[in-house]
């Protein structure tokens, strides 16, 4: 999600736009879709953990199983935004202000997020396992 926000800010700067209320509304849509993609990958990785896979294998399996659906959704959204980015005529400035940050943010979230989300899952699961062990392990490491 933060990669998407960074991509949106880069797209705004590259296009010479301001971070106005329209860009902020676009950012909300960007955060929603980027979070959805992350949730899909992590949900499958958690399911693999429940089936007994180790943390690394679960993360890789989750990313591999959800790669195509996440990419298809993301790129359909990106291509759907393209008319806003290249808009001309009346209201074009508003379309640019909404479309450009979401366009840039989704490209960044799609390209880098598919690698970062499994990595963050691994880090979070290892941290959770370490905390669980140090507090007496009230929960199992497999959950």
PDB file of C-alpha atoms in Angstrom:
ATOM      1  CA  UNK A   1       0.000   0.000   0.000  1.00  0.00           C
ATOM      2  CA  UNK A   2       2.794   2.434   0.849  1.00  0.00           C
ATOM      3  CA  UNK A   3       4.477   1.558  -2.449  1.00  0.00           C
ATOM      4  CA  UNK A   4       1.270   2.593  -4.191  1.00  0.00           C
ATOM      5  CA  UNK A   5       1.175   5.889  -2.312  1.00  0.00           C
ATOM      6  CA  UNK A   6       4.805   6.523  -3.228  1.00  0.00           C
ATOM      7  CA  UNK A   7       3.981   5.752  -6.875  1.00  0.00           C
ATOM      8  CA  UNK A   8       1.047   8.164  -6.730  1.00  0.00           C
ATOM      9  CA  UNK A   9       3.231  10.940  -5.334  1.00  0.00           C
ATOM     10  CA  UNK A  10       5.860  10.317  -8.004  1.00  0.00           C
ATOM     11  CA  UNK A  11       3.178  10.409 -10.717  1.00  0.00           C
ATOM     12  CA  UNK A  12       1.816  13.693  -9.328  1.00  0.00           C
ATOM     13  CA  UNK A  13       5.300  15.233  -9.300  1.00  0.00           C
ATOM     14  CA  UNK A  14       6.163  13.859 -12.747  1.00  0.00           C
ATOM     15  CA  UNK A  15       2.947  15.254 -14.257  1.00  0.00           C
ATOM     16  CA  UNK A  16       3.423  18.606 -12.527  1.00  0.00           C
ATOM     17  CA  UNK A  17       0.106  18.363 -10.709  1.00  0.00           C
ATOM     18  CA  UNK A  18      -0.757  19.487  -7.204  1.00  0.00           C
ATOM     19  CA  UNK A  19      -1.808  17.196  -4.384  1.00  0.00           C
ATOM     20  CA  UNK A  20      -5.314  18.646  -4.240  1.00  0.00           C
ATOM     21  CA  UNK A  21      -8.615  17.194  -3.070  1.00  0.00           C
ATOM     22  CA  UNK A  22      -9.094  15.346  -6.368  1.00  0.00           C
ATOM     23  CA  UNK A  23      -5.737  13.615  -6.014  1.00  0.00           C
ATOM     24  CA  UNK A  24      -6.624  12.738  -2.432  1.00  0.00           C
ATOM     25  CA  UNK A  25      -9.914  11.176  -3.558  1.00  0.00           C
ATOM     26  CA  UNK A  26      -7.979   9.165  -6.117  1.00  0.00           C
ATOM     27  CA  UNK A  27      -5.601   8.116  -3.363  1.00  0.00           C
ATOM     28  CA  UNK A  28      -8.499   6.613  -1.421  1.00  0.00           C
ATOM     29  CA  UNK A  29      -9.443   4.454  -4.410  1.00  0.00           C
ATOM     30  CA  UNK A  30      -5.789   3.483  -4.852  1.00  0.00           C
ATOM     31  CA  UNK A  31      -5.426   2.449  -1.212  1.00  0.00           C
ATOM     32  CA  UNK A  32      -8.574   0.340  -1.423  1.00  0.00           C
ATOM     33  CA  UNK A  33      -7.439  -1.647  -4.458  1.00  0.00           C
ATOM     34  CA  UNK A  34      -3.836  -2.004  -3.286  1.00  0.00           C
ATOM     35  CA  UNK A  35      -5.053  -3.251   0.103  1.00  0.00           C
ATOM     36  CA  UNK A  36      -7.419  -5.701  -1.581  1.00  0.00           C
ATOM     37  CA  UNK A  37      -4.540  -7.165  -3.551  1.00  0.00           C
ATOM     38  CA  UNK A  38      -2.489  -7.549  -0.394  1.00  0.00           C
ATOM     39  CA  UNK A  39      -5.379  -9.151   1.465  1.00  0.00           C
ATOM     40  CA  UNK A  40      -5.855 -11.723  -1.307  1.00  0.00           C
ATOM     41  CA  UNK A  41      -2.221 -12.782  -1.190  1.00  0.00           C
ATOM     42  CA  UNK A  42      -2.012 -12.878   2.600  1.00  0.00           C
ATOM     43  CA  UNK A  43      -5.304 -14.776   2.952  1.00  0.00           C
ATOM     44  CA  UNK A  44      -3.951 -17.570   0.749  1.00  0.00           C
ATOM     45  CA  UNK A  45      -0.632 -17.562   2.611  1.00  0.00           C
ATOM     46  CA  UNK A  46      -2.437 -17.854   5.959  1.00  0.00           C
ATOM     47  CA  UNK A  47      -4.456 -20.748   4.581  1.00  0.00           C
ATOM     48  CA  UNK A  48      -1.239 -22.480   3.517  1.00  0.00           C
ATOM     49  CA  UNK A  49       0.148 -21.967   7.040  1.00  0.00           C
ATOM     50  CA  UNK A  50      -2.956 -23.624   8.446  1.00  0.00           C
ATOM     51  CA  UNK A  51      -2.299 -26.569   6.134  1.00  0.00           C
ATOM     52  CA  UNK A  52       1.147 -26.941   7.700  1.00  0.00           C
ATOM     53  CA  UNK A  53       3.516 -25.176   5.302  1.00  0.00           C
ATOM     54  CA  UNK A  54       6.413 -23.215   6.715  1.00  0.00           C
ATOM     55  CA  UNK A  55       6.373 -19.416   6.552  1.00  0.00           C
ATOM     56  CA  UNK A  56       8.496 -18.988   3.419  1.00  0.00           C
ATOM     57  CA  UNK A  57       6.686 -21.669   1.434  1.00  0.00           C
ATOM     58  CA  UNK A  58       3.302 -20.302   2.479  1.00  0.00           C
ATOM     59  CA  UNK A  59       4.241 -16.795   1.334  1.00  0.00           C
ATOM     60  CA  UNK A  60       5.562 -18.009  -2.009  1.00  0.00           C
ATOM     61  CA  UNK A  61       2.533 -20.249  -2.553  1.00  0.00           C
ATOM     62  CA  UNK A  62       0.134 -17.419  -1.703  1.00  0.00           C
ATOM     63  CA  UNK A  63       1.875 -15.061  -4.115  1.00  0.00           C
ATOM     64  CA  UNK A  64       2.067 -17.708  -6.841  1.00  0.00           C
ATOM     65  CA  UNK A  65      -1.575 -18.746  -6.546  1.00  0.00           C
ATOM     66  CA  UNK A  66      -2.898 -15.185  -6.533  1.00  0.00           C
ATOM     67  CA  UNK A  67      -0.440 -13.653  -9.018  1.00  0.00           C
ATOM     68  CA  UNK A  68      -2.632 -13.861 -12.100  1.00  0.00           C
ATOM     69  CA  UNK A  69      -5.905 -12.689 -10.489  1.00  0.00           C
ATOM     70  CA  UNK A  70      -4.151  -9.800  -8.743  1.00  0.00           C
ATOM     71  CA  UNK A  71      -2.341  -8.738 -11.906  1.00  0.00           C
ATOM     72  CA  UNK A  72      -5.462  -9.067 -14.052  1.00  0.00           C
ATOM     73  CA  UNK A  73      -7.470  -6.898 -11.663  1.00  0.00           C
ATOM     74  CA  UNK A  74      -4.684  -4.356 -11.305  1.00  0.00           C
ATOM     75  CA  UNK A  75      -3.956  -3.968 -14.989  1.00  0.00           C
ATOM     76  CA  UNK A  76      -7.636  -3.827 -15.912  1.00  0.00           C
ATOM     77  CA  UNK A  77      -7.931  -0.967 -13.420  1.00  0.00           C
ATOM     78  CA  UNK A  78      -4.776   0.711 -14.786  1.00  0.00           C
ATOM     79  CA  UNK A  79      -5.994   0.482 -18.393  1.00  0.00           C
ATOM     80  CA  UNK A  80      -9.378   1.783 -17.285  1.00  0.00           C
ATOM     81  CA  UNK A  81      -7.650   4.829 -15.794  1.00  0.00           C
ATOM     82  CA  UNK A  82      -5.653   5.609 -18.910  1.00  0.00           C
ATOM     83  CA  UNK A  83      -8.418   7.758 -20.484  1.00  0.00           C
ATOM     84  CA  UNK A  84      -8.357   9.942 -17.359  1.00  0.00           C
ATOM     85  CA  UNK A  85      -4.611  10.414 -17.666  1.00  0.00           C
ATOM     86  CA  UNK A  86      -4.739  11.499 -21.328  1.00  0.00           C
ATOM     87  CA  UNK A  87      -8.040  13.396 -21.131  1.00  0.00           C
ATOM     88  CA  UNK A  88      -8.570  16.498 -23.267  1.00  0.00           C
ATOM     89  CA  UNK A  89     -11.262  19.140 -23.324  1.00  0.00           C
ATOM     90  CA  UNK A  90     -13.697  20.356 -20.694  1.00  0.00           C
ATOM     91  CA  UNK A  91     -12.991  18.913 -17.249  1.00  0.00           C
ATOM     92  CA  UNK A  92      -9.652  17.436 -18.309  1.00  0.00           C
ATOM     93  CA  UNK A  93      -7.812  19.006 -15.374  1.00  0.00           C
ATOM     94  CA  UNK A  94     -10.091  17.237 -12.914  1.00  0.00           C
ATOM     95  CA  UNK A  95      -9.699  13.934 -14.738  1.00  0.00           C
ATOM     96  CA  UNK A  96      -5.923  14.335 -14.701  1.00  0.00           C
ATOM     97  CA  UNK A  97      -5.957  15.206 -11.008  1.00  0.00           C
ATOM     98  CA  UNK A  98      -7.904  12.039 -10.129  1.00  0.00           C
ATOM     99  CA  UNK A  99      -6.498   9.630 -12.705  1.00  0.00           C
ATOM    100  CA  UNK A 100      -2.783  10.369 -12.695  1.00  0.00           C
ATOM    101  CA  UNK A 101      -2.015   9.544  -9.047  1.00  0.00           C
ATOM    102  CA  UNK A 102      -4.142   6.402  -9.146  1.00  0.00           C
ATOM    103  CA  UNK A 103      -2.549   5.347 -12.444  1.00  0.00           C
ATOM    104  CA  UNK A 104       1.002   5.820 -11.150  1.00  0.00           C
ATOM    105  CA  UNK A 105       0.212   4.350  -7.768  1.00  0.00           C
ATOM    106  CA  UNK A 106      -1.365   1.205  -9.197  1.00  0.00           C
ATOM    107  CA  UNK A 107       1.572   0.634 -11.504  1.00  0.00           C
ATOM    108  CA  UNK A 108       3.951   0.891  -8.543  1.00  0.00           C
ATOM    109  CA  UNK A 109       1.729  -1.245  -6.307  1.00  0.00           C
ATOM    110  CA  UNK A 110       1.388  -3.907  -8.998  1.00  0.00           C
ATOM    111  CA  UNK A 111       5.033  -4.076  -9.999  1.00  0.00           C
ATOM    112  CA  UNK A 112       6.565  -3.893  -6.524  1.00  0.00           C
ATOM    113  CA  UNK A 113       3.698  -5.021  -4.302  1.00  0.00           C
ATOM    114  CA  UNK A 114       3.670  -8.578  -5.621  1.00  0.00           C
ATOM    115  CA  UNK A 115       7.194  -8.942  -4.191  1.00  0.00           C
ATOM    116  CA  UNK A 116       6.840  -6.854  -1.034  1.00  0.00           C
ATOM    117  CA  UNK A 117       3.589  -8.324   0.269  1.00  0.00           C
ATOM    118  CA  UNK A 118       4.954 -11.885   0.665  1.00  0.00           C
ATOM    119  CA  UNK A 119       8.135 -10.458   2.190  1.00  0.00           C
ATOM    120  CA  UNK A 120       6.123  -8.459   4.728  1.00  0.00           C
ATOM    121  CA  UNK A 121       4.041 -11.560   5.466  1.00  0.00           C
ATOM    122  CA  UNK A 122       7.226 -13.503   6.229  1.00  0.00           C
ATOM    123  CA  UNK A 123       8.533 -10.742   8.509  1.00  0.00           C
ATOM    124  CA  UNK A 124       5.213 -10.420  10.346  1.00  0.00           C
ATOM    125  CA  UNK A 125       4.815 -14.180  10.791  1.00  0.00           C
ATOM    126  CA  UNK A 126       8.350 -14.582  12.111  1.00  0.00           C
ATOM    127  CA  UNK A 127       7.835 -11.693  14.499  1.00  0.00           C
ATOM    128  CA  UNK A 128       4.529 -13.188  15.650  1.00  0.00           C
ATOM    129  CA  UNK A 129       6.177 -16.583  16.165  1.00  0.00           C
ATOM    130  CA  UNK A 130       9.008 -14.998  18.149  1.00  0.00           C
ATOM    131  CA  UNK A 131       6.598 -13.064  20.370  1.00  0.00           C
ATOM    132  CA  UNK A 132       4.472 -16.170  20.823  1.00  0.00           C
ATOM    133  CA  UNK A 133       7.508 -18.176  21.945  1.00  0.00           C
ATOM    134  CA  UNK A 134       8.685 -15.485  24.344  1.00  0.00           C
ATOM    135  CA  UNK A 135       5.257 -15.115  25.998  1.00  0.00           C
ATOM    136  CA  UNK A 136       4.768 -18.794  26.574  1.00  0.00           C
ATOM    137  CA  UNK A 137       3.159 -19.684  23.259  1.00  0.00           C
ATOM    138  CA  UNK A 138      -0.506 -19.271  24.086  1.00  0.00           C
ATOM    139  CA  UNK A 139      -1.145 -19.622  20.337  1.00  0.00           C
ATOM    140  CA  UNK A 140       0.426 -22.152  18.042  1.00  0.00           C
ATOM    141  CA  UNK A 141       2.991 -21.021  15.463  1.00  0.00           C
ATOM    142  CA  UNK A 142       1.013 -22.800  12.765  1.00  0.00           C
ATOM    143  CA  UNK A 143      -2.063 -20.530  13.039  1.00  0.00           C
TER     144      UNK A 143
END
